[in-house]
Structures are given as C-alpha cells and as structure tokens.
mmCIF file of C-alpha atoms in Angstrom:
data_model
loop_
_atom_site.group_PDB
_atom_site.id
_atom_site.type_symbol
_atom_site.label_atom_id
_atom_site.label_comp_id
_atom_site.label_asym_id
_atom_site.label_seq_id
_atom_site.Cartn_x
_atom_site.Cartn_y
_atom_site.Cartn_z
ATOM 1 C CA UNK A 1 46.522 116.267 126.484
ATOM 2 C CA UNK A 2 45.369 117.856 123.251
ATOM 3 C CA UNK A 3 46.405 121.435 122.485
ATOM 4 C CA UNK A 4 43.649 124.040 122.616
ATOM 5 C CA UNK A 5 43.495 127.376 120.819
ATOM 6 C CA UNK A 6 41.476 130.344 122.053
ATOM 7 C CA UNK A 7 41.192 133.964 120.961
ATOM 8 C CA UNK A 8 43.353 136.305 122.984
ATOM 9 C CA UNK A 9 40.530 138.582 124.031
ATOM 10 C CA UNK A 10 36.844 139.307 123.548
ATOM 11 C CA UNK A 11 34.409 141.992 124.579
ATOM 12 C CA UNK A 12 30.793 141.489 125.544
ATOM 13 C CA UNK A 13 28.016 143.894 126.482
ATOM 14 C CA UNK A 14 26.553 143.480 129.931
ATOM 15 C CA UNK A 15 23.362 141.435 129.846
ATOM 16 C CA UNK A 16 24.161 139.826 126.526
ATOM 17 C CA UNK A 17 25.353 136.273 125.978
ATOM 18 C CA UNK A 18 29.102 135.766 125.928
ATOM 19 C CA UNK A 19 30.196 133.047 123.514
ATOM 20 C CA UNK A 20 33.777 131.930 124.013
ATOM 21 C CA UNK A 21 35.177 129.607 121.339
ATOM 22 C CA UNK A 22 37.861 126.967 121.740
ATOM 23 C CA UNK A 23 39.535 124.906 119.061
ATOM 24 C CA UNK A 24 40.822 121.422 119.958
ATOM 25 C CA UNK A 25 41.180 119.737 116.589
ATOM 26 C CA UNK A 26 43.543 117.004 117.847
ATOM 27 C CA UNK A 27 41.391 115.938 120.789
ATOM 28 C CA UNK A 28 41.233 112.196 121.308
ATOM 29 C CA UNK A 29 38.058 110.231 121.873
ATOM 30 C CA UNK A 30 38.484 109.955 125.628
ATOM 31 C CA UNK A 31 39.593 113.506 126.344
ATOM 32 C CA UNK A 32 37.148 115.820 128.028
ATOM 33 C CA UNK A 33 36.838 119.569 127.494
ATOM 34 C CA UNK A 34 37.066 121.569 130.721
ATOM 35 C CA UNK A 35 36.533 125.276 131.251
ATOM 36 C CA UNK A 36 37.928 127.344 134.089
ATOM 37 C CA UNK A 37 38.073 131.068 134.687
ATOM 38 C CA UNK A 38 40.358 133.284 136.706
ATOM 39 C CA UNK A 39 39.222 136.652 137.986
ATOM 40 C CA UNK A 40 42.152 139.024 138.414
ATOM 41 C CA UNK A 41 44.825 136.971 140.260
ATOM 42 C CA UNK A 42 42.282 134.974 142.242
ATOM 43 C CA UNK A 43 42.433 131.201 142.187
ATOM 44 C CA UNK A 44 41.034 129.624 139.016
ATOM 45 C CA UNK A 45 37.417 128.532 139.262
ATOM 46 C CA UNK A 46 35.967 125.454 137.606
ATOM 47 C CA UNK A 47 33.008 126.219 135.334
ATOM 48 C CA UNK A 48 31.924 123.171 133.375
ATOM 49 C CA UNK A 49 33.150 120.159 131.440
ATOM 50 C CA UNK A 50 31.894 117.715 128.840
ATOM 51 C CA UNK A 51 32.839 114.852 126.563
ATOM 52 C CA UNK A 52 30.399 114.715 123.639
ATOM 53 C CA UNK A 53 27.027 116.026 124.662
ATOM 54 C CA UNK A 54 26.195 119.612 125.369
ATOM 55 C CA UNK A 55 26.209 120.444 129.062
ATOM 56 C CA UNK A 56 24.552 123.128 131.151
ATOM 57 C CA UNK A 57 24.868 124.112 134.780
ATOM 58 C CA UNK A 58 24.054 127.148 136.850
ATOM 59 C CA UNK A 59 27.061 129.052 135.541
ATOM 60 C CA UNK A 60 27.219 128.300 131.850
ATOM 61 C CA UNK A 61 26.500 126.065 128.886
ATOM 62 C CA UNK A 62 29.029 124.082 126.910
ATOM 63 C CA UNK A 63 28.385 123.305 123.275
ATOM 64 C CA UNK A 64 30.684 120.708 121.684
ATOM 65 C CA UNK A 65 30.600 120.193 117.930
ATOM 66 C CA UNK A 66 29.699 116.776 116.631
ATOM 67 C CA UNK A 67 33.245 116.114 115.425
ATOM 68 C CA UNK A 68 34.523 117.346 118.821
ATOM 69 C CA UNK A 69 37.126 119.558 117.167
ATOM 70 C CA UNK A 70 35.791 122.699 118.783
ATOM 71 C CA UNK A 71 33.534 123.916 121.549
ATOM 72 C CA UNK A 72 31.878 127.088 122.805
ATOM 73 C CA UNK A 73 31.348 128.215 126.362
ATOM 74 C CA UNK A 74 28.220 130.309 126.705
ATOM 75 C CA UNK A 75 27.559 132.694 129.583
ATOM 76 C CA UNK A 76 23.887 133.445 128.937
ATOM 77 C CA UNK A 77 23.635 136.862 130.568
ATOM 78 C CA UNK A 78 27.092 138.263 131.149
ATOM 79 C CA UNK A 79 27.638 140.643 134.060
ATOM 80 C CA UNK A 80 30.584 142.860 134.941
ATOM 81 C CA UNK A 81 31.658 140.198 137.454
ATOM 82 C CA UNK A 82 32.194 137.761 134.580
ATOM 83 C CA UNK A 83 35.187 139.798 133.400
ATOM 84 C CA UNK A 84 38.013 137.255 133.692
ATOM 85 C CA UNK A 85 40.453 135.058 131.828
ATOM 86 C CA UNK A 86 38.699 131.918 130.559
ATOM 87 C CA UNK A 87 40.696 128.740 130.013
ATOM 88 C CA UNK A 88 39.702 125.842 127.803
ATOM 89 C CA UNK A 89 41.507 122.601 128.667
ATOM 90 C CA UNK A 90 41.373 119.233 126.950
ATOM 91 C CA UNK A 91 42.395 116.377 129.209
ATOM 92 C CA UNK A 92 41.899 112.741 130.036
ATOM 93 C CA UNK A 93 39.354 112.189 132.766
ATOM 94 C CA UNK A 94 41.932 110.635 135.098
ATOM 95 C CA UNK A 95 44.883 112.787 134.170
ATOM 96 C CA UNK A 96 47.050 114.049 137.002
ATOM 97 C CA UNK A 97 47.266 117.692 136.106
ATOM 98 C CA UNK A 98 45.547 120.623 134.496
ATOM 99 C CA UNK A 99 47.514 122.280 131.722
ATOM 100 C CA UNK A 100 46.472 125.905 131.427
ATOM 101 C CA UNK A 101 47.126 127.784 128.209
ATOM 102 C CA UNK A 102 46.965 131.535 127.748
ATOM 103 C CA UNK A 103 43.164 131.630 127.795
ATOM 104 C CA UNK A 104 40.772 134.318 126.560
ATOM 105 C CA UNK A 105 40.460 137.643 128.343
ATOM 106 C CA UNK A 106 36.742 138.392 128.444
ATOM 107 C CA UNK A 107 35.830 141.994 129.141
ATOM 108 C CA UNK A 108 32.180 142.624 129.974
ATOM 109 C CA UNK A 109 31.299 146.262 129.415
ATOM 110 C CA UNK A 110 28.322 148.303 130.592
ATOM 111 C CA UNK B 1 32.019 126.346 153.866
ATOM 112 C CA UNK B 2 33.983 124.120 151.496
ATOM 113 C CA UNK B 3 37.301 125.776 150.810
ATOM 114 C CA UNK B 4 41.026 125.622 150.229
ATOM 115 C CA UNK B 5 43.032 127.960 152.425
ATOM 116 C CA UNK B 6 46.579 129.145 151.976
ATOM 117 C CA UNK B 7 48.888 130.963 154.354
ATOM 118 C CA UNK B 8 50.429 133.393 154.157
ATOM 119 C CA UNK B 9 48.660 135.302 151.411
ATOM 120 C CA UNK B 10 51.588 137.645 150.907
ATOM 121 C CA UNK B 11 55.228 137.115 151.778
ATOM 122 C CA UNK B 12 58.396 139.075 151.132
ATOM 123 C CA UNK B 13 61.585 137.253 152.054
ATOM 124 C CA UNK B 14 65.275 137.162 151.250
ATOM 125 C CA UNK B 15 67.339 134.708 149.288
ATOM 126 C CA UNK B 16 68.193 131.547 151.192
ATOM 127 C CA UNK B 17 65.760 131.920 154.079
ATOM 128 C CA UNK B 18 63.689 128.752 154.320
ATOM 129 C CA UNK B 19 59.945 129.203 154.149
ATOM 130 C CA UNK B 20 56.781 127.125 154.114
ATOM 131 C CA UNK B 21 53.480 127.985 152.472
ATOM 132 C CA UNK B 22 50.647 126.045 154.029
ATOM 133 C CA UNK B 23 47.627 124.667 152.204
ATOM 134 C CA UNK B 24 44.610 123.107 153.842
ATOM 135 C CA UNK B 25 41.304 121.812 152.495
ATOM 136 C CA UNK B 26 38.147 120.813 154.365
ATOM 137 C CA UNK B 27 36.496 118.717 151.651
ATOM 138 C CA UNK B 28 38.184 115.358 152.400
ATOM 139 C CA UNK B 29 39.817 115.457 148.972
ATOM 140 C CA UNK B 30 42.426 112.857 148.114
ATOM 141 C CA UNK B 31 44.154 114.861 145.377
ATOM 142 C CA UNK B 32 46.081 118.059 146.072
ATOM 143 C CA UNK B 33 48.405 120.087 143.902
ATOM 144 C CA UNK B 34 50.592 123.183 143.813
ATOM 145 C CA UNK B 35 50.860 125.572 140.851
ATOM 146 C CA UNK B 36 52.829 128.704 140.214
ATOM 147 C CA UNK B 37 51.696 131.491 137.914
ATOM 148 C CA UNK B 38 54.068 133.847 136.156
ATOM 149 C CA UNK B 39 53.378 136.522 133.528
ATOM 150 C CA UNK B 40 53.727 135.090 130.057
ATOM 151 C CA UNK B 41 54.168 131.537 131.342
ATOM 152 C CA UNK B 42 50.708 130.880 132.740
ATOM 153 C CA UNK B 43 49.935 128.355 135.438
ATOM 154 C CA UNK B 44 52.396 125.519 135.831
ATOM 155 C CA UNK B 45 52.188 122.543 138.145
ATOM 156 C CA UNK B 46 54.936 122.150 140.751
ATOM 157 C CA UNK B 47 53.972 119.010 142.697
ATOM 158 C CA UNK B 48 50.880 116.940 143.255
ATOM 159 C CA UNK B 49 49.691 114.319 145.701
ATOM 160 C CA UNK B 50 47.244 111.524 144.998
ATOM 161 C CA UNK B 51 46.745 110.747 148.672
ATOM 162 C CA UNK B 52 48.486 110.720 152.049
ATOM 163 C CA UNK B 53 52.189 109.916 151.722
ATOM 164 C CA UNK B 54 51.947 109.861 147.902
ATOM 165 C CA UNK B 55 53.529 112.817 146.104
ATOM 166 C CA UNK B 56 54.940 113.305 142.629
ATOM 167 C CA UNK B 57 56.679 115.965 140.584
ATOM 168 C CA UNK B 58 54.831 118.244 138.240
ATOM 169 C CA UNK B 59 56.388 120.303 135.467
ATOM 170 C CA UNK B 60 58.525 122.681 137.552
ATOM 171 C CA UNK B 61 59.547 120.928 140.799
ATOM 172 C CA UNK B 62 63.122 122.251 141.083
ATOM 173 C CA UNK B 63 63.712 124.184 144.273
ATOM 174 C CA UNK B 64 60.558 122.973 145.988
ATOM 175 C CA UNK B 65 59.608 120.217 148.410
ATOM 176 C CA UNK B 66 56.212 119.016 149.569
ATOM 177 C CA UNK B 67 54.843 116.612 152.123
ATOM 178 C CA UNK B 68 51.480 114.968 152.652
ATOM 179 C CA UNK B 69 51.322 113.606 156.169
ATOM 180 C CA UNK B 70 47.629 114.342 156.620
ATOM 181 C CA UNK B 71 44.852 114.263 154.080
ATOM 182 C CA UNK B 72 43.813 117.880 154.600
ATOM 183 C CA UNK B 73 47.263 119.526 154.469
ATOM 184 C CA UNK B 74 49.790 119.885 151.662
ATOM 185 C CA UNK B 75 52.552 122.364 152.547
ATOM 186 C CA UNK B 76 54.971 123.749 149.978
ATOM 187 C CA UNK B 77 58.520 124.140 151.245
ATOM 188 C CA UNK B 78 61.208 126.352 149.744
ATOM 189 C CA UNK B 79 64.401 125.331 151.539
ATOM 190 C CA UNK B 80 66.587 128.002 149.941
ATOM 191 C CA UNK B 81 64.420 130.474 148.041
ATOM 192 C CA UNK B 82 65.880 132.364 145.114
ATOM 193 C CA UNK B 83 64.582 135.412 143.224
ATOM 194 C CA UNK B 84 63.388 133.226 140.324
ATOM 195 C CA UNK B 85 60.849 131.722 142.724
ATOM 196 C CA UNK B 86 59.107 135.078 143.013
ATOM 197 C CA UNK B 87 55.650 134.169 141.808
ATOM 198 C CA UNK B 88 51.957 133.740 142.581
ATOM 199 C CA UNK B 89 51.330 130.298 144.068
ATOM 200 C CA UNK B 90 48.074 128.368 144.096
ATOM 201 C CA UNK B 91 47.112 125.220 145.926
ATOM 202 C CA UNK B 92 44.263 123.080 144.606
ATOM 203 C CA UNK B 93 42.383 119.973 145.650
ATOM 204 C CA UNK B 94 39.860 117.543 144.243
ATOM 205 C CA UNK B 95 38.342 114.137 144.696
ATOM 206 C CA UNK B 96 40.637 111.428 143.291
ATOM 207 C CA UNK B 97 38.051 110.400 140.690
ATOM 208 C CA UNK B 98 37.349 113.994 139.642
ATOM 209 C CA UNK B 99 40.838 115.418 139.200
ATOM 210 C CA UNK B 100 39.663 117.633 136.382
ATOM 211 C CA UNK B 101 37.417 119.515 138.762
ATOM 212 C CA UNK B 102 39.852 121.176 141.090
ATOM 213 C CA UNK B 103 39.139 123.714 143.812
ATOM 214 C CA UNK B 104 41.786 126.401 144.042
ATOM 215 C CA UNK B 105 42.937 128.411 147.012
ATOM 216 C CA UNK B 106 43.143 132.221 146.985
ATOM 217 C CA UNK B 107 46.835 132.315 146.162
ATOM 218 C CA UNK B 108 50.078 133.305 147.886
ATOM 219 C CA UNK B 109 52.097 136.112 146.398
ATOM 220 C CA UNK B 110 55.761 135.475 147.166
ATOM 221 C CA UNK B 111 58.592 137.917 146.575
ATOM 222 C CA UNK B 112 62.177 136.745 147.093
ATOM 223 C CA UNK B 113 64.716 139.571 147.252
#
C-alpha cells in the first residue's frame, strides 16, 4: 500500500468547512483512497473512499486530484463532535488489512 | 442495529493468566480482524479471518491466538499475557468484497500487571 502523509493537526471553526489534506504521491493506479476517523479512543469509523472521481456521502466529500497524488477530505459544516483523528489510507480494493498512519488531529472550536 | 460488540470493555489481569476477549458481529460479515492500538505506534493488525475456519497473521501476531468457528464470532486469546500486551484492542468486520470498509467495535482496554 502506498504511503500517505498528513498534517499532524488542524483547527477549524465550528460551522465552517474542514478541509483535511492527504498526500499519496506514490499511489498506484488500482489503489483506492480511504478515510476513517477515530473519536477519542472509540473504534475507528469509516467515512468515505474513492479511486479517481470525487465522491460525496452524508458525512463528507472526497476530492482527488487528477494525477491522484493527493486528496482532500471535506467536512462541509464542522461541529464540535467532528473533533477526532482523521486517517487517510491508500490501499488495494481487495487488500487484507488497513494500515493506519498517525493521522491528523482535527480540533473543531466554538 | 448493525454492530460489532466486544467483551469485556475493560480488563485488568496479571501476567500469565489466560484470557479471552470476545468479538461478535451481527452483519453476516465474512471478514473479521483484530487490531491493537498503542501510543506512538498507532493501530496495528494482529490477526484476520477471511471466513469461517480461515485465519491468518497480521503484523503483530506474537503472543495471540484466534479462532473462527462461527461466522459471527472471532475471539482473541492471550494464553500467557505479558505486560507488553497492555493495550487498547479493536475488533472489526466487513463484507469479503468490501474489506476496505470495516466496522469497528468499541474497544477493549487491557492492562496486564
């Protein structure tokens, strides 16, 4: 699985969009980008994933650059409950494990 | 409600006393996995199972055993726990064809004295 790089931490004002970047410059053509988050020692929670096209679901949007070397997770209207560690993972669709890096600590502030 | 359950949620034990952490899912998932999480080391996979009676080692399997006799259950067994197994443990499950989209349990915090 390709290595991903994320900022250590970010702050976001409540109600504003949170944009979390992820660099995956060595991603291969058949590796997907997955995002998970972990709220204070709870089990990680799947958010979204994509291959080439931008994706949106009820939780977030995922924007993947055309060259696929980076992506951005967007939480459109961040709330205090979105404060968590966010993990960006590049993996093959049928891989047998998730490899979690250090992630980005997102702090949403009122 | 679709969920992964783990028991116990908290456990303090002593070195060498065998213990089992249970994991159960109600989503008819083929794939199940165990992770441990330690400060500075992140989440690491211990064992995984692709289906009943099929298990394989993850990145840190030493000191652990698993079994998969039923589809819904995937217990983690520590036959002789040691202090370096003090950690936060998570069980996860998914459909076989969607192994990137895993559902995690609430975690078991284990302390081995």
